[in-house]
PDB file of N, CA, C and O in Angstrom:
ATOM      1  N   MET A  13      74.962 -52.236-103.379  1.00  0.00           N
ATOM      2  CA  MET A  13      75.462 -52.020-102.196  1.00  0.00           C
ATOM      3  C   MET A  13      74.972 -53.027-100.931  1.00  0.00           C
ATOM      4  O   MET A  13      75.770 -53.423-100.252  1.00  0.00           O
ATOM      5  N   GLN A  14      73.542 -53.100-101.067  1.00  0.00           N
ATOM      6  CA  GLN A  14      73.323 -54.012-100.066  1.00  0.00           C
ATOM      7  C   GLN A  14      73.642 -55.687-100.232  1.00  0.00           C
ATOM      8  O   GLN A  14      73.960 -56.102 -99.441  1.00  0.00           O
ATOM      9  N   ILE A  15      73.864 -55.566-101.526  1.00  0.00           N
ATOM     10  CA  ILE A  15      74.144 -57.150-101.768  1.00  0.00           C
ATOM     11  C   ILE A  15      75.912 -57.398-101.015  1.00  0.00           C
ATOM     12  O   ILE A  15      75.945 -58.532-100.616  1.00  0.00           O
ATOM     13  N   ALA A  16      76.493 -56.402-101.295  1.00  0.00           N
ATOM     14  CA  ALA A  16      78.059 -56.549-100.833  1.00  0.00           C
ATOM     15  C   ALA A  16      77.778 -56.825 -99.229  1.00  0.00           C
ATOM     16  O   ALA A  16      78.614 -57.580 -98.777  1.00  0.00           O
ATOM     17  N   VAL A  17      77.065 -56.069 -98.386  1.00  0.00           N
ATOM     18  CA  VAL A  17      76.875 -56.107 -97.078  1.00  0.00           C
ATOM     19  C   VAL A  17      76.452 -57.458 -96.744  1.00  0.00           C
ATOM     20  O   VAL A  17      76.989 -58.249 -95.490  1.00  0.00           O
ATOM     21  N   ILE A  18      75.342 -57.822 -97.573  1.00  0.00           N
ATOM     22  CA  ILE A  18      74.924 -59.253 -97.285  1.00  0.00           C
ATOM     23  C   ILE A  18      76.112 -60.614 -97.366  1.00  0.00           C
ATOM     24  O   ILE A  18      76.082 -61.313 -96.512  1.00  0.00           O
ATOM     25  N   LEU A  19      76.987 -60.135 -98.359  1.00  0.00           N
ATOM     26  CA  LEU A  19      77.645 -61.200 -98.740  1.00  0.00           C
ATOM     27  C   LEU A  19      78.838 -61.480 -97.628  1.00  0.00           C
ATOM     28  O   LEU A  19      79.411 -62.200 -97.162  1.00  0.00           O
ATOM     29  N   VAL A  20      79.106 -60.126 -97.066  1.00  0.00           N
ATOM     30  CA  VAL A  20      79.981 -60.253 -95.944  1.00  0.00           C
ATOM     31  C   VAL A  20      79.769 -60.611 -94.806  1.00  0.00           C
ATOM     32  O   VAL A  20      80.263 -61.470 -93.867  1.00  0.00           O
ATOM     33  N   TYR A  21      78.399 -60.370 -94.409  1.00  0.00           N
ATOM     34  CA  TYR A  21      77.682 -61.146 -93.426  1.00  0.00           C
ATOM     35  C   TYR A  21      77.782 -62.558 -93.429  1.00  0.00           C
ATOM     36  O   TYR A  21      77.906 -63.370 -92.470  1.00  0.00           O
ATOM     37  N   ILE A  22      77.521 -63.130 -94.675  1.00  0.00           N
ATOM     38  CA  ILE A  22      77.425 -64.528 -94.907  1.00  0.00           C
ATOM     39  C   ILE A  22      78.834 -65.281 -94.659  1.00  0.00           C
ATOM     40  O   ILE A  22      79.135 -66.109 -94.202  1.00  0.00           O
ATOM     41  N   ALA A  23      79.804 -64.491 -95.244  1.00  0.00           N
ATOM     42  CA  ALA A  23      81.240 -64.739 -95.206  1.00  0.00           C
ATOM     43  C   ALA A  23      81.778 -65.190 -93.674  1.00  0.00           C
ATOM     44  O   ALA A  23      82.357 -65.909 -93.040  1.00  0.00           O
ATOM     45  N   LEU A  24      81.140 -63.913 -92.896  1.00  0.00           N
ATOM     46  CA  LEU A  24      81.435 -63.634 -91.415  1.00  0.00           C
ATOM     47  C   LEU A  24      80.899 -64.842 -90.735  1.00  0.00           C
ATOM     48  O   LEU A  24      81.520 -65.668 -89.872  1.00  0.00           O
ATOM     49  N   PHE A  25      79.735 -65.302 -91.042  1.00  0.00           N
ATOM     50  CA  PHE A  25      79.082 -66.355 -90.482  1.00  0.00           C
ATOM     51  C   PHE A  25      79.574 -67.620 -90.642  1.00  0.00           C
ATOM     52  O   PHE A  25      80.136 -68.529 -89.903  1.00  0.00           O
ATOM     53  N   ILE A  26      80.254 -68.035 -91.911  1.00  0.00           N
ATOM     54  CA  ILE A  26      80.831 -69.313 -92.442  1.00  0.00           C
ATOM     55  C   ILE A  26      81.935 -69.277 -91.371  1.00  0.00           C
ATOM     56  O   ILE A  26      82.436 -70.302 -90.952  1.00  0.00           O
ATOM     57  N   ILE A  27      82.937 -68.341 -91.536  1.00  0.00           N
ATOM     58  CA  ILE A  27      83.939 -68.159 -90.780  1.00  0.00           C
ATOM     59  C   ILE A  27      83.785 -68.613 -89.512  1.00  0.00           C
ATOM     60  O   ILE A  27      84.537 -69.291 -88.557  1.00  0.00           O
ATOM     61  N   SER A  28      82.954 -68.167 -88.530  1.00  0.00           N
ATOM     62  CA  SER A  28      82.675 -68.121 -87.341  1.00  0.00           C
ATOM     63  C   SER A  28      81.993 -69.588 -86.857  1.00  0.00           C
ATOM     64  O   SER A  28      82.576 -70.027 -85.937  1.00  0.00           O
ATOM     65  N   LEU A  29      81.337 -70.061 -87.960  1.00  0.00           N
ATOM     66  CA  LEU A  29      80.844 -71.537 -88.018  1.00  0.00           C
ATOM     67  C   LEU A  29      81.984 -72.583 -87.749  1.00  0.00           C
ATOM     68  O   LEU A  29      82.251 -73.190 -86.898  1.00  0.00           O
ATOM     69  N   ILE A  30      83.268 -72.052 -88.639  1.00  0.00           N
ATOM     70  CA  ILE A  30      84.124 -73.141 -88.914  1.00  0.00           C
ATOM     71  C   ILE A  30      84.756 -73.142 -87.637  1.00  0.00           C
ATOM     72  O   ILE A  30      85.278 -74.174 -87.034  1.00  0.00           O
ATOM     73  N   LEU A  31      85.234 -71.984 -87.020  1.00  0.00           N
ATOM     74  CA  LEU A  31      85.894 -71.648 -85.737  1.00  0.00           C
ATOM     75  C   LEU A  31      85.238 -72.219 -84.778  1.00  0.00           C
ATOM     76  O   LEU A  31      86.040 -72.943 -83.927  1.00  0.00           O
ATOM     77  N   GLY A  32      83.933 -72.382 -84.732  1.00  0.00           N
ATOM     78  CA  GLY A  32      83.384 -72.579 -83.547  1.00  0.00           C
ATOM     79  C   GLY A  32      83.499 -74.060 -83.490  1.00  0.00           C
ATOM     80  O   GLY A  32      83.872 -74.836 -82.282  1.00  0.00           O
ATOM     81  N   ILE A  33      83.325 -74.869 -84.566  1.00  0.00           N
ATOM     82  CA  ILE A  33      83.179 -76.313 -84.766  1.00  0.00           C
ATOM     83  C   ILE A  33      84.840 -76.587 -84.386  1.00  0.00           C
ATOM     84  O   ILE A  33      84.993 -77.914 -83.617  1.00  0.00           O
ATOM     85  N   ALA A  34      85.717 -76.020 -85.075  1.00  0.00           N
ATOM     86  CA  ALA A  34      87.059 -76.443 -84.584  1.00  0.00           C
ATOM     87  C   ALA A  34      87.615 -76.385 -82.970  1.00  0.00           C
ATOM     88  O   ALA A  34      87.933 -77.295 -82.505  1.00  0.00           O
ATOM     89  N   SER A  35      86.851 -75.144 -82.380  1.00  0.00           N
ATOM     90  CA  SER A  35      87.129 -75.206 -81.020  1.00  0.00           C
ATOM     91  C   SER A  35      86.511 -76.158 -80.190  1.00  0.00           C
ATOM     92  O   SER A  35      86.973 -76.636 -78.994  1.00  0.00           O
ATOM     93  N   ILE A  36      85.089 -76.648 -80.637  1.00  0.00           N
ATOM     94  CA  ILE A  36      84.743 -77.686 -79.814  1.00  0.00           C
ATOM     95  C   ILE A  36      85.123 -78.980 -79.865  1.00  0.00           C
ATOM     96  O   ILE A  36      85.200 -79.710 -78.931  1.00  0.00           O
ATOM     97  N   LYS A  37      85.646 -79.217 -81.185  1.00  0.00           N
ATOM     98  CA  LYS A  37      86.591 -80.342 -81.226  1.00  0.00           C
ATOM     99  C   LYS A  37      87.728 -80.352 -80.331  1.00  0.00           C
ATOM    100  O   LYS A  37      87.995 -81.439 -79.888  1.00  0.00           O
ATOM    101  N   TYR A  38      88.368 -79.421 -80.176  1.00  0.00           N
ATOM    102  CA  TYR A  38      89.648 -79.366 -79.512  1.00  0.00           C
ATOM    103  C   TYR A  38      89.275 -79.410 -78.083  1.00  0.00           C
ATOM    104  O   TYR A  38      89.885 -80.167 -77.411  1.00  0.00           O
ATOM    105  N   PHE A  39      88.030 -78.708 -77.773  1.00  0.00           N
ATOM    106  CA  PHE A  39      87.757 -78.762 -76.228  1.00  0.00           C
ATOM    107  C   PHE A  39      87.399 -80.342 -75.747  1.00  0.00           C
ATOM    108  O   PHE A  39      87.779 -80.930 -74.711  1.00  0.00           O
ATOM    109  N   ILE A  40      86.678 -80.870 -76.852  1.00  0.00           N
ATOM    110  CA  ILE A  40      86.447 -82.536 -76.432  1.00  0.00           C
ATOM    111  C   ILE A  40      87.804 -83.262 -76.486  1.00  0.00           C
ATOM    112  O   ILE A  40      87.925 -84.306 -75.598  1.00  0.00           O
ATOM    113  N   THR A  41      88.708 -83.214 -77.164  1.00  0.00           N
ATOM    114  CA  THR A  41      89.673 -83.799 -77.396  1.00  0.00           C
ATOM    115  C   THR A  41      90.877 -83.525 -76.162  1.00  0.00           C
ATOM    116  O   THR A  41      90.998 -84.517 -75.291  1.00  0.00           O
ATOM    117  N   MET A  42      90.827 -82.042 -75.455  1.00  0.00           N
ATOM    118  CA  MET A  42      91.443 -82.029 -74.236  1.00  0.00           C
ATOM    119  C   MET A  42      90.748 -82.371 -72.944  1.00  0.00           C
ATOM    120  O   MET A  42      91.336 -82.819 -71.919  1.00  0.00           O
ATOM    121  N   TRP A  43      89.289 -82.420 -73.125  1.00  0.00           N
ATOM    122  CA  TRP A  43      88.562 -83.035 -71.943  1.00  0.00           C
ATOM    123  C   TRP A  43      88.807 -84.580 -71.861  1.00  0.00           C
ATOM    124  O   TRP A  43      88.857 -85.045 -70.785  1.00  0.00           O
ATOM    125  N   LYS A  44      89.063 -85.164 -72.687  1.00  0.00           N
ATOM    126  CA  LYS A  44      89.291 -86.539 -72.892  1.00  0.00           C
ATOM    127  C   LYS A  44      90.706 -86.724 -72.380  1.00  0.00           C
ATOM    128  O   LYS A  44      90.981 -87.679 -71.707  1.00  0.00           O
ATOM    129  N   PHE A  45      91.599 -85.791 -72.872  1.00  0.00           N
ATOM    130  CA  PHE A  45      92.999 -85.988 -72.472  1.00  0.00           C
ATOM    131  C   PHE A  45      93.352 -86.020 -70.747  1.00  0.00           C
ATOM    132  O   PHE A  45      93.947 -86.506 -70.091  1.00  0.00           O
ATOM    133  N   LYS A  46      92.360 -84.995 -70.427  1.00  0.00           N
ATOM    134  CA  LYS A  46      92.475 -84.440 -68.767  1.00  0.00           C
ATOM    135  C   LYS A  46      91.838 -85.644 -68.127  1.00  0.00           C
ATOM    136  O   LYS A  46      92.033 -85.939 -67.170  1.00  0.00           O
ATOM    137  N   ASN A  47      90.897 -86.299 -68.618  1.00  0.00           N
ATOM    138  CA  ASN A  47      90.205 -87.250 -67.949  1.00  0.00           C
ATOM    139  C   ASN A  47      90.666 -88.796 -68.244  1.00  0.00           C
ATOM    140  O   ASN A  47      89.926 -89.740 -68.182  1.00  0.00           O
ATOM    141  N   ARG A  48      91.676 -88.728 -68.944  1.00  0.00           N
ATOM    142  CA  ARG A  48      92.072 -90.230 -69.423  1.00  0.00           C
ATOM    143  C   ARG A  48      92.556 -91.132 -68.108  1.00  0.00           C
ATOM    144  O   ARG A  48      92.794 -90.357 -66.976  1.00  0.00           O
ATOM    145  N   LYS A  49      92.532 -92.538 -68.351  1.00  0.00           N
ATOM    146  CA  LYS A  49      93.151 -93.279 -67.104  1.00  0.00           C
ATOM    147  C   LYS A  49      94.546 -93.113 -66.928  1.00  0.00           C
ATOM    148  O   LYS A  49      95.223 -92.740 -67.617  1.00  0.00           O
ATOM    149  N   LYS A  50      94.639 -93.345 -65.522  1.00  0.00           N
ATOM    150  CA  LYS A  50      96.138 -93.091 -65.003  1.00  0.00           C
ATOM    151  C   LYS A  50      97.145 -94.177 -65.304  1.00  0.00           C
ATOM    152  O   LYS A  50      98.248 -93.823 -65.033  1.00  0.00           O
ATOM    153  N   ASP A  51      96.707 -95.299 -65.522  1.00  0.00           N
ATOM    154  CA  ASP A  51      97.361 -96.227 -65.933  1.00  0.00           C
ATOM    155  C   ASP A  51      98.414 -96.381 -67.222  1.00  0.00           C
ATOM    156  O   ASP A  51      99.086 -97.124 -67.435  1.00  0.00           O
ATOM    157  N   GLY A  52      97.888 -95.372 -68.167  1.00  0.00           N
ATOM    158  CA  GLY A  52      98.645 -95.198 -69.262  1.00  0.00           C
ATOM    159  C   GLY A  52      98.070 -96.185 -70.277  1.00  0.00           C
ATOM    160  O   GLY A  52      98.359 -96.243 -71.469  1.00  0.00           O
ATOM    161  N   SER A  53      96.814 -96.790 -70.216  1.00  0.00           N
ATOM    162  CA  SER A  53      96.392 -97.808 -71.147  1.00  0.00           C
ATOM    163  C   SER A  53      95.831 -96.780 -72.401  1.00  0.00           C
ATOM    164  O   SER A  53      95.601 -97.491 -73.648  1.00  0.00           O
ATOM    165  N   GLU A  54      95.623 -95.529 -72.210  1.00  0.00           N
ATOM    166  CA  GLU A  54      94.915 -94.940 -73.448  1.00  0.00           C
ATOM    167  C   GLU A  54      95.916 -93.944 -73.944  1.00  0.00           C
ATOM    168  O   GLU A  54      95.569 -93.261 -74.836  1.00  0.00           O
ATOM    169  N   ASP A  55      97.128 -93.922 -73.684  1.00  0.00           N
ATOM    170  CA  ASP A  55      98.029 -93.186 -74.231  1.00  0.00           C
ATOM    171  C   ASP A  55      98.337 -93.207 -75.499  1.00  0.00           C
ATOM    172  O   ASP A  55      98.860 -92.328 -76.147  1.00  0.00           O
ATOM    173  N   ASP A  56      98.049 -94.289 -76.443  1.00  0.00           N
ATOM    174  CA  ASP A  56      98.180 -94.422 -77.533  1.00  0.00           C
ATOM    175  C   ASP A  56      97.512 -93.338 -78.376  1.00  0.00           C
ATOM    176  O   ASP A  56      97.716 -92.960 -79.481  1.00  0.00           O
ATOM    177  N   GLU A  57      96.373 -92.799 -78.193  1.00  0.00           N
ATOM    178  CA  GLU A  57      95.352 -91.674 -78.719  1.00  0.00           C
ATOM    179  C   GLU A  57      96.181 -90.461 -78.440  1.00  0.00           C
ATOM    180  O   GLU A  57      95.821 -89.728 -79.487  1.00  0.00           O
ATOM    181  N   PHE A  58      96.910 -90.150 -77.739  1.00  0.00           N
ATOM    182  CA  PHE A  58      97.423 -88.834 -77.501  1.00  0.00           C
ATOM    183  C   PHE A  58      99.064 -88.737 -77.566  1.00  0.00           C
ATOM    184  O   PHE A  58      99.782 -88.044 -77.081  1.00  0.00           O
ATOM    185  N   ARG A  59      99.510 -89.597 -78.545  1.00  0.00           N
ATOM    186  CA  ARG A  59     100.787 -89.284 -79.008  1.00  0.00           C
ATOM    187  C   ARG A  59     101.249 -88.036 -79.367  1.00  0.00           C
ATOM    188  O   ARG A  59     102.473 -87.631 -79.085  1.00  0.00           O
ATOM    189  N   ARG A  60     100.352 -87.405 -79.977  1.00  0.00           N
ATOM    190  CA  ARG A  60     100.897 -86.287 -80.597  1.00  0.00           C
ATOM    191  C   ARG A  60     100.780 -84.983 -79.629  1.00  0.00           C
ATOM    192  O   ARG A  60     101.753 -84.064 -79.909  1.00  0.00           O
ATOM    193  N   PHE A  61     100.537 -85.022 -78.404  1.00  0.00           N
ATOM    194  CA  PHE A  61     100.781 -83.929 -77.390  1.00  0.00           C
ATOM    195  C   PHE A  61     102.166 -84.455 -76.807  1.00  0.00           C
ATOM    196  O   PHE A  61     102.372 -83.453 -75.734  1.00  0.00           O
ATOM    197  N   ASP A  62     102.880 -85.330 -77.063  1.00  0.00           N
ATOM    198  CA  ASP A  62     103.910 -85.817 -76.181  1.00  0.00           C
ATOM    199  C   ASP A  62     105.167 -85.044 -76.885  1.00  0.00           C
ATOM    200  O   ASP A  62     105.081 -84.729 -77.992  1.00  0.00           O
TER     201      ASP A  62
END
């Protein structure tokens, strides 16, 4: 029974790790998008948001 609990904890840890990495990547991308230059020279990187 304890082995099953340990496996559940490991699975939850891996899922939370993946979600944490994905949210950090999303935060960095949005921070770059918010602070991009106003002249439109960097807009090629952000075509997917249009």
